[in-house]
mmCIF file of C-alpha atoms in Angstrom:
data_model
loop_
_atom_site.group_PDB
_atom_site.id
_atom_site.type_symbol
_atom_site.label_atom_id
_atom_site.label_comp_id
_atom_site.label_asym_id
_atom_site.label_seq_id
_atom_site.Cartn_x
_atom_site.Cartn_y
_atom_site.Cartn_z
ATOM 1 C CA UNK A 1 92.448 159.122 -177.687
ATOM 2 C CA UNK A 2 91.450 162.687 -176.317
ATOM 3 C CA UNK A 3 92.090 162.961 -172.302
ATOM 4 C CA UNK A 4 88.381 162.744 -171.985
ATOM 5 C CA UNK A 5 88.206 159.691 -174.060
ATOM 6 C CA UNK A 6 91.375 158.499 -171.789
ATOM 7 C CA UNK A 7 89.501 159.297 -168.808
ATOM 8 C CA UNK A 8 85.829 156.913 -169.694
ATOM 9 C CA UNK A 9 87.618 154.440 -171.138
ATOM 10 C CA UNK A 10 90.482 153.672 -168.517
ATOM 11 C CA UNK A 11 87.936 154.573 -165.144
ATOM 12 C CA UNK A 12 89.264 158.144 -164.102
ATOM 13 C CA UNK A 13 85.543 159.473 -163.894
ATOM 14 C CA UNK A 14 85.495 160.800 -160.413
ATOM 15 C CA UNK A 15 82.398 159.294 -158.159
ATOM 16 C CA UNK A 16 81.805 159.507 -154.482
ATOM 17 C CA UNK A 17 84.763 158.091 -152.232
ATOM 18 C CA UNK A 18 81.950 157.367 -149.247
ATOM 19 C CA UNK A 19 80.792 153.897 -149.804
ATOM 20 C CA UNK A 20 77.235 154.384 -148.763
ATOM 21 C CA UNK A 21 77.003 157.899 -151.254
ATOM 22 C CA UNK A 22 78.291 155.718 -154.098
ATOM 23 C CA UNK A 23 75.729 152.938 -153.486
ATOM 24 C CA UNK A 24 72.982 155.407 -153.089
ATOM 25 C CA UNK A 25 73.910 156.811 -156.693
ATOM 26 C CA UNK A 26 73.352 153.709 -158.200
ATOM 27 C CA UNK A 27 70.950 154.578 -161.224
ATOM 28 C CA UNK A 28 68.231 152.111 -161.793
ATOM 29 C CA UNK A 29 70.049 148.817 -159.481
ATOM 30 C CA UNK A 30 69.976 145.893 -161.326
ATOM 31 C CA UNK A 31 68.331 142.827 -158.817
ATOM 32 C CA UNK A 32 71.353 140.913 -158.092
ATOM 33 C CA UNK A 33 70.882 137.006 -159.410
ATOM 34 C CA UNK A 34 73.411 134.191 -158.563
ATOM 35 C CA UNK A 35 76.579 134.662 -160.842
ATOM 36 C CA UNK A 36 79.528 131.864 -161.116
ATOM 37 C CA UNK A 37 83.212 132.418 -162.402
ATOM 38 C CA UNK A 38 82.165 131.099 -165.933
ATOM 39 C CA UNK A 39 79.889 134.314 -166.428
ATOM 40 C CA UNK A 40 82.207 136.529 -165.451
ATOM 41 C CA UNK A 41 85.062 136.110 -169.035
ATOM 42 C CA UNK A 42 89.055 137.409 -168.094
ATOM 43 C CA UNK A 43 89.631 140.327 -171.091
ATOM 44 C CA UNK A 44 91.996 138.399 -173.190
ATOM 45 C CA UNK A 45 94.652 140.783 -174.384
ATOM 46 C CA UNK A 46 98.783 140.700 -174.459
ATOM 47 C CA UNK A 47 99.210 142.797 -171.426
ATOM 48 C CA UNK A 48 96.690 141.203 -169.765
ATOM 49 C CA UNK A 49 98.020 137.642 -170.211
ATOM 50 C CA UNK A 50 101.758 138.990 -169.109
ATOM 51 C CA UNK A 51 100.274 140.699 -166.142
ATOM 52 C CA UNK A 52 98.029 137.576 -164.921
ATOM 53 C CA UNK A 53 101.833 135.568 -164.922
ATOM 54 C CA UNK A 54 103.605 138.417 -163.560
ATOM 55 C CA UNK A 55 101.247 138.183 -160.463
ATOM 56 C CA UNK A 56 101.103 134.639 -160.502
ATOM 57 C CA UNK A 57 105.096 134.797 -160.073
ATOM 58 C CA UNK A 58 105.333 137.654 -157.582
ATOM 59 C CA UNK A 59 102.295 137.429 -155.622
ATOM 60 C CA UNK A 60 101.779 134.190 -152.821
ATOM 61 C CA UNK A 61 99.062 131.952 -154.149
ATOM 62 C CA UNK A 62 96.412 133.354 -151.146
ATOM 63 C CA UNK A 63 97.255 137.043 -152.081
ATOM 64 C CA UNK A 64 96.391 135.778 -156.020
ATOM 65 C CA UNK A 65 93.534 134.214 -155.517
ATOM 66 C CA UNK A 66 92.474 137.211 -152.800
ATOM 67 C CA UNK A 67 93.084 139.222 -156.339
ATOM 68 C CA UNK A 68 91.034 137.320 -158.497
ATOM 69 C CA UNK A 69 87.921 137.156 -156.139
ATOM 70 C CA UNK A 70 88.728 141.051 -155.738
ATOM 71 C CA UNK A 71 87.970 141.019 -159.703
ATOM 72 C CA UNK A 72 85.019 138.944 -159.743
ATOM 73 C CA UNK A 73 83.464 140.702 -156.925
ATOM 74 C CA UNK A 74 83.667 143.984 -158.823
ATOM 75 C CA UNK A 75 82.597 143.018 -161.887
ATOM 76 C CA UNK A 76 79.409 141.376 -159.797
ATOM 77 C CA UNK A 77 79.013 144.777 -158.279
ATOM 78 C CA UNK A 78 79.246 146.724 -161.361
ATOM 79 C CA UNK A 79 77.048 144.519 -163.485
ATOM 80 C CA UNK A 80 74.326 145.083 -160.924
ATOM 81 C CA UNK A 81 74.803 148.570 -159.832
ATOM 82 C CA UNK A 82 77.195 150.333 -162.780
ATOM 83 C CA UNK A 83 76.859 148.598 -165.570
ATOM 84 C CA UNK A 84 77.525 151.294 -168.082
ATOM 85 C CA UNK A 85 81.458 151.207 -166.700
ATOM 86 C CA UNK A 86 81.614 148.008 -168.342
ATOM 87 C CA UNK A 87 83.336 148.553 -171.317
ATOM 88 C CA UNK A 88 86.163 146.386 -172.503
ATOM 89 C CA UNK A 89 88.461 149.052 -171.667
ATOM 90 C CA UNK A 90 87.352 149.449 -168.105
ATOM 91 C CA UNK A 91 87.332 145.551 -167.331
ATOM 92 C CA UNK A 92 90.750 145.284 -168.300
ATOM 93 C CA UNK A 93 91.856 148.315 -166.438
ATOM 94 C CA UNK A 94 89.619 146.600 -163.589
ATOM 95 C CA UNK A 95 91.469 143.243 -164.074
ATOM 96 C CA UNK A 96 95.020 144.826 -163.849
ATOM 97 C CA UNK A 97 94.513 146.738 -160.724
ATOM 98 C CA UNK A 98 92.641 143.807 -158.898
ATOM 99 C CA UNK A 99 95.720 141.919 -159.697
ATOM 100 C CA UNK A 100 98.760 144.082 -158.968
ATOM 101 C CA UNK A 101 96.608 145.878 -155.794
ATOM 102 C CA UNK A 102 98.861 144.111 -153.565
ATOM 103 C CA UNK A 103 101.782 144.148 -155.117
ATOM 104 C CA UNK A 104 103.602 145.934 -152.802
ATOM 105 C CA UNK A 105 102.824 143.826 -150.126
ATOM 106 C CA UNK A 106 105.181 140.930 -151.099
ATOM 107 C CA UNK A 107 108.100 140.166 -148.876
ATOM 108 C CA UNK A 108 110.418 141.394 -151.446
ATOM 109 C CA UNK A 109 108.584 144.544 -152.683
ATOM 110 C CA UNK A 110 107.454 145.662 -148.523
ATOM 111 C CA UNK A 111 111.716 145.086 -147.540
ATOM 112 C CA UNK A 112 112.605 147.052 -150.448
ATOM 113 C CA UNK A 113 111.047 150.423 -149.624
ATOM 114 C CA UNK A 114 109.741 152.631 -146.643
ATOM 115 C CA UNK A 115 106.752 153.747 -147.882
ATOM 116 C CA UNK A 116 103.798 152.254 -147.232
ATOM 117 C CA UNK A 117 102.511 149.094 -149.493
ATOM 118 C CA UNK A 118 99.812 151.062 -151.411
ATOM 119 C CA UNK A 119 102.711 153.664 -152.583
ATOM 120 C CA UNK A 120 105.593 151.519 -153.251
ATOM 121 C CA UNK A 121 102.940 149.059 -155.500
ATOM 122 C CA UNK A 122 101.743 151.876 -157.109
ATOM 123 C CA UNK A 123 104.707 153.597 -157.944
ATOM 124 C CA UNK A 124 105.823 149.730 -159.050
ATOM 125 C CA UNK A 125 103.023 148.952 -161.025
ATOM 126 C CA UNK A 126 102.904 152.183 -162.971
ATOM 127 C CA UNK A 127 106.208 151.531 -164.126
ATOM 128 C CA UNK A 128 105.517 147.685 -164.712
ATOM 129 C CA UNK A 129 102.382 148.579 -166.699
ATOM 130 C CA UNK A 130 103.837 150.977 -168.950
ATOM 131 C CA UNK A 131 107.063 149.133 -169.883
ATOM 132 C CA UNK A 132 104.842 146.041 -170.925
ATOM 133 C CA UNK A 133 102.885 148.692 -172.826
ATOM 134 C CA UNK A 134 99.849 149.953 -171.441
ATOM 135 C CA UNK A 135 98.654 153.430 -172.763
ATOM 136 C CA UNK A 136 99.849 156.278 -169.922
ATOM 137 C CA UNK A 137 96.225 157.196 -168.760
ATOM 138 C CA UNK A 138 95.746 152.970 -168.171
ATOM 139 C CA UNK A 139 98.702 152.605 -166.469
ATOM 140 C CA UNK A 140 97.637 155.819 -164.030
ATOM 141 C CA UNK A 141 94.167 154.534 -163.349
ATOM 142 C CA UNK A 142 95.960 151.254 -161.820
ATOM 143 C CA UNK A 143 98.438 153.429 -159.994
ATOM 144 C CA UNK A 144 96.044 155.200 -158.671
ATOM 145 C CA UNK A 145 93.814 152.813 -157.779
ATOM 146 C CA UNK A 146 96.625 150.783 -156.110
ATOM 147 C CA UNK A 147 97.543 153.629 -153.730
ATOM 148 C CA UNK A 148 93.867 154.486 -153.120
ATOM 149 C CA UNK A 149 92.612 151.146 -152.604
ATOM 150 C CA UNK A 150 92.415 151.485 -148.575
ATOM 151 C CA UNK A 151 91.630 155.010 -148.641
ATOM 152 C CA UNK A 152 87.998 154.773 -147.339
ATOM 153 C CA UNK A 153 86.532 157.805 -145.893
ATOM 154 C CA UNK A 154 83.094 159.890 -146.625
ATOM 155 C CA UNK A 155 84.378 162.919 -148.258
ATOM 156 C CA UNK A 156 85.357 163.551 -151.522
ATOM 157 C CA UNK A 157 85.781 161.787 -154.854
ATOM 158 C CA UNK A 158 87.812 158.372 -155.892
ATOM 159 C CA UNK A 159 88.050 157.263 -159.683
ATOM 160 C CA UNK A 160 85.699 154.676 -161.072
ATOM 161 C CA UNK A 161 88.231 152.022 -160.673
ATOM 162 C CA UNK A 162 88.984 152.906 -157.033
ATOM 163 C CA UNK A 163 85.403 152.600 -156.249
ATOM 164 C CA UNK A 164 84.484 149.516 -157.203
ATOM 165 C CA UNK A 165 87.927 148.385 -156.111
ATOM 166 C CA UNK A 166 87.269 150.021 -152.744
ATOM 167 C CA UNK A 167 83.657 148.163 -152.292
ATOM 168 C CA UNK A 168 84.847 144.716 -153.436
ATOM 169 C CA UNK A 169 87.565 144.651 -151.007
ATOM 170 C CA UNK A 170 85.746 145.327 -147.651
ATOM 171 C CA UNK A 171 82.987 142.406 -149.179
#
């Protein structure tokens, strides 16, 4: 794929870091309706299946099931107020990061390191992802994403993937 293919398909598009900027540039809102687990399908893939048991192993149950309502959240979000980022490509990129966001939180992975939990996951994740792997521009967006996913503010840009990563956690 081109780097601009790399960048739509695996959510690098840059959109506004400020919550209430990238909720105002929702394009035509879609009125929320009730949606349960069983509307919302898991990409089925390789990497994804390895990566769903990776976290199962390494992650305490609450922080995995934190990760899996941090997925279905976003994909609620985006299906009412981006739905054009939901490609196959960008649900699985969504999927991976909403798994491994807390990675580095884990008693293992937060004695292992100074650096703060968003940094040491995504510097652990990037490597995880592309050794099982993931194309390079994937396995950035999650990085990225990982170490961005507290960084609320109201300047500047965040990727696709950080955004909607960023809004589903502080729902």
């Amino acid at each position: 794929m081109s780097r601009t293919d790399d960048i739509k398909a695996y959510g690098l598009t840059a959109y506004p870091r400020s919550s209430a900027s990238l909720l105002s540039s929702r394009v035509e809102p879609k009125e929320p309706h009730a949606l349960g687990v069983d509307d919302i399908p898991l990409p089925d893939s390789a990497l994804v299946g390895k990566v769903i048991e990776y976290a199962k192993e390494e992650l305490p149950v609450e922080t995995f099931n934190h990760s899996m309502r941090v997925f279905y959240y976003g994909i609620a979000i985006a299906k009412f107020s981006f739905p054009d980022l939901l490609t196959p490509s960008w649900i699985s990129t969504y999927l991976l990061t909403a798994l491994l966001h807390d990675i580095g939180t884990t008693p293992t992975n937060i004695s292992s390191t100074l650096l703060s939990f968003e940094f040491a996951g995504g510097l652990l994740v990037l490597d995880l992802l592309q050794k099982e792997g993931a194309p390079k521009a994937q396995a950035e967006s999650v990085a990225e994403a990982v170490i961005r996913h507290q960084d609320l503010g109201e300047t500047g840009s965040v990727t696709s993937i950080t955004a909607v990563i960023l809004l589903a956690t502080i729902f």
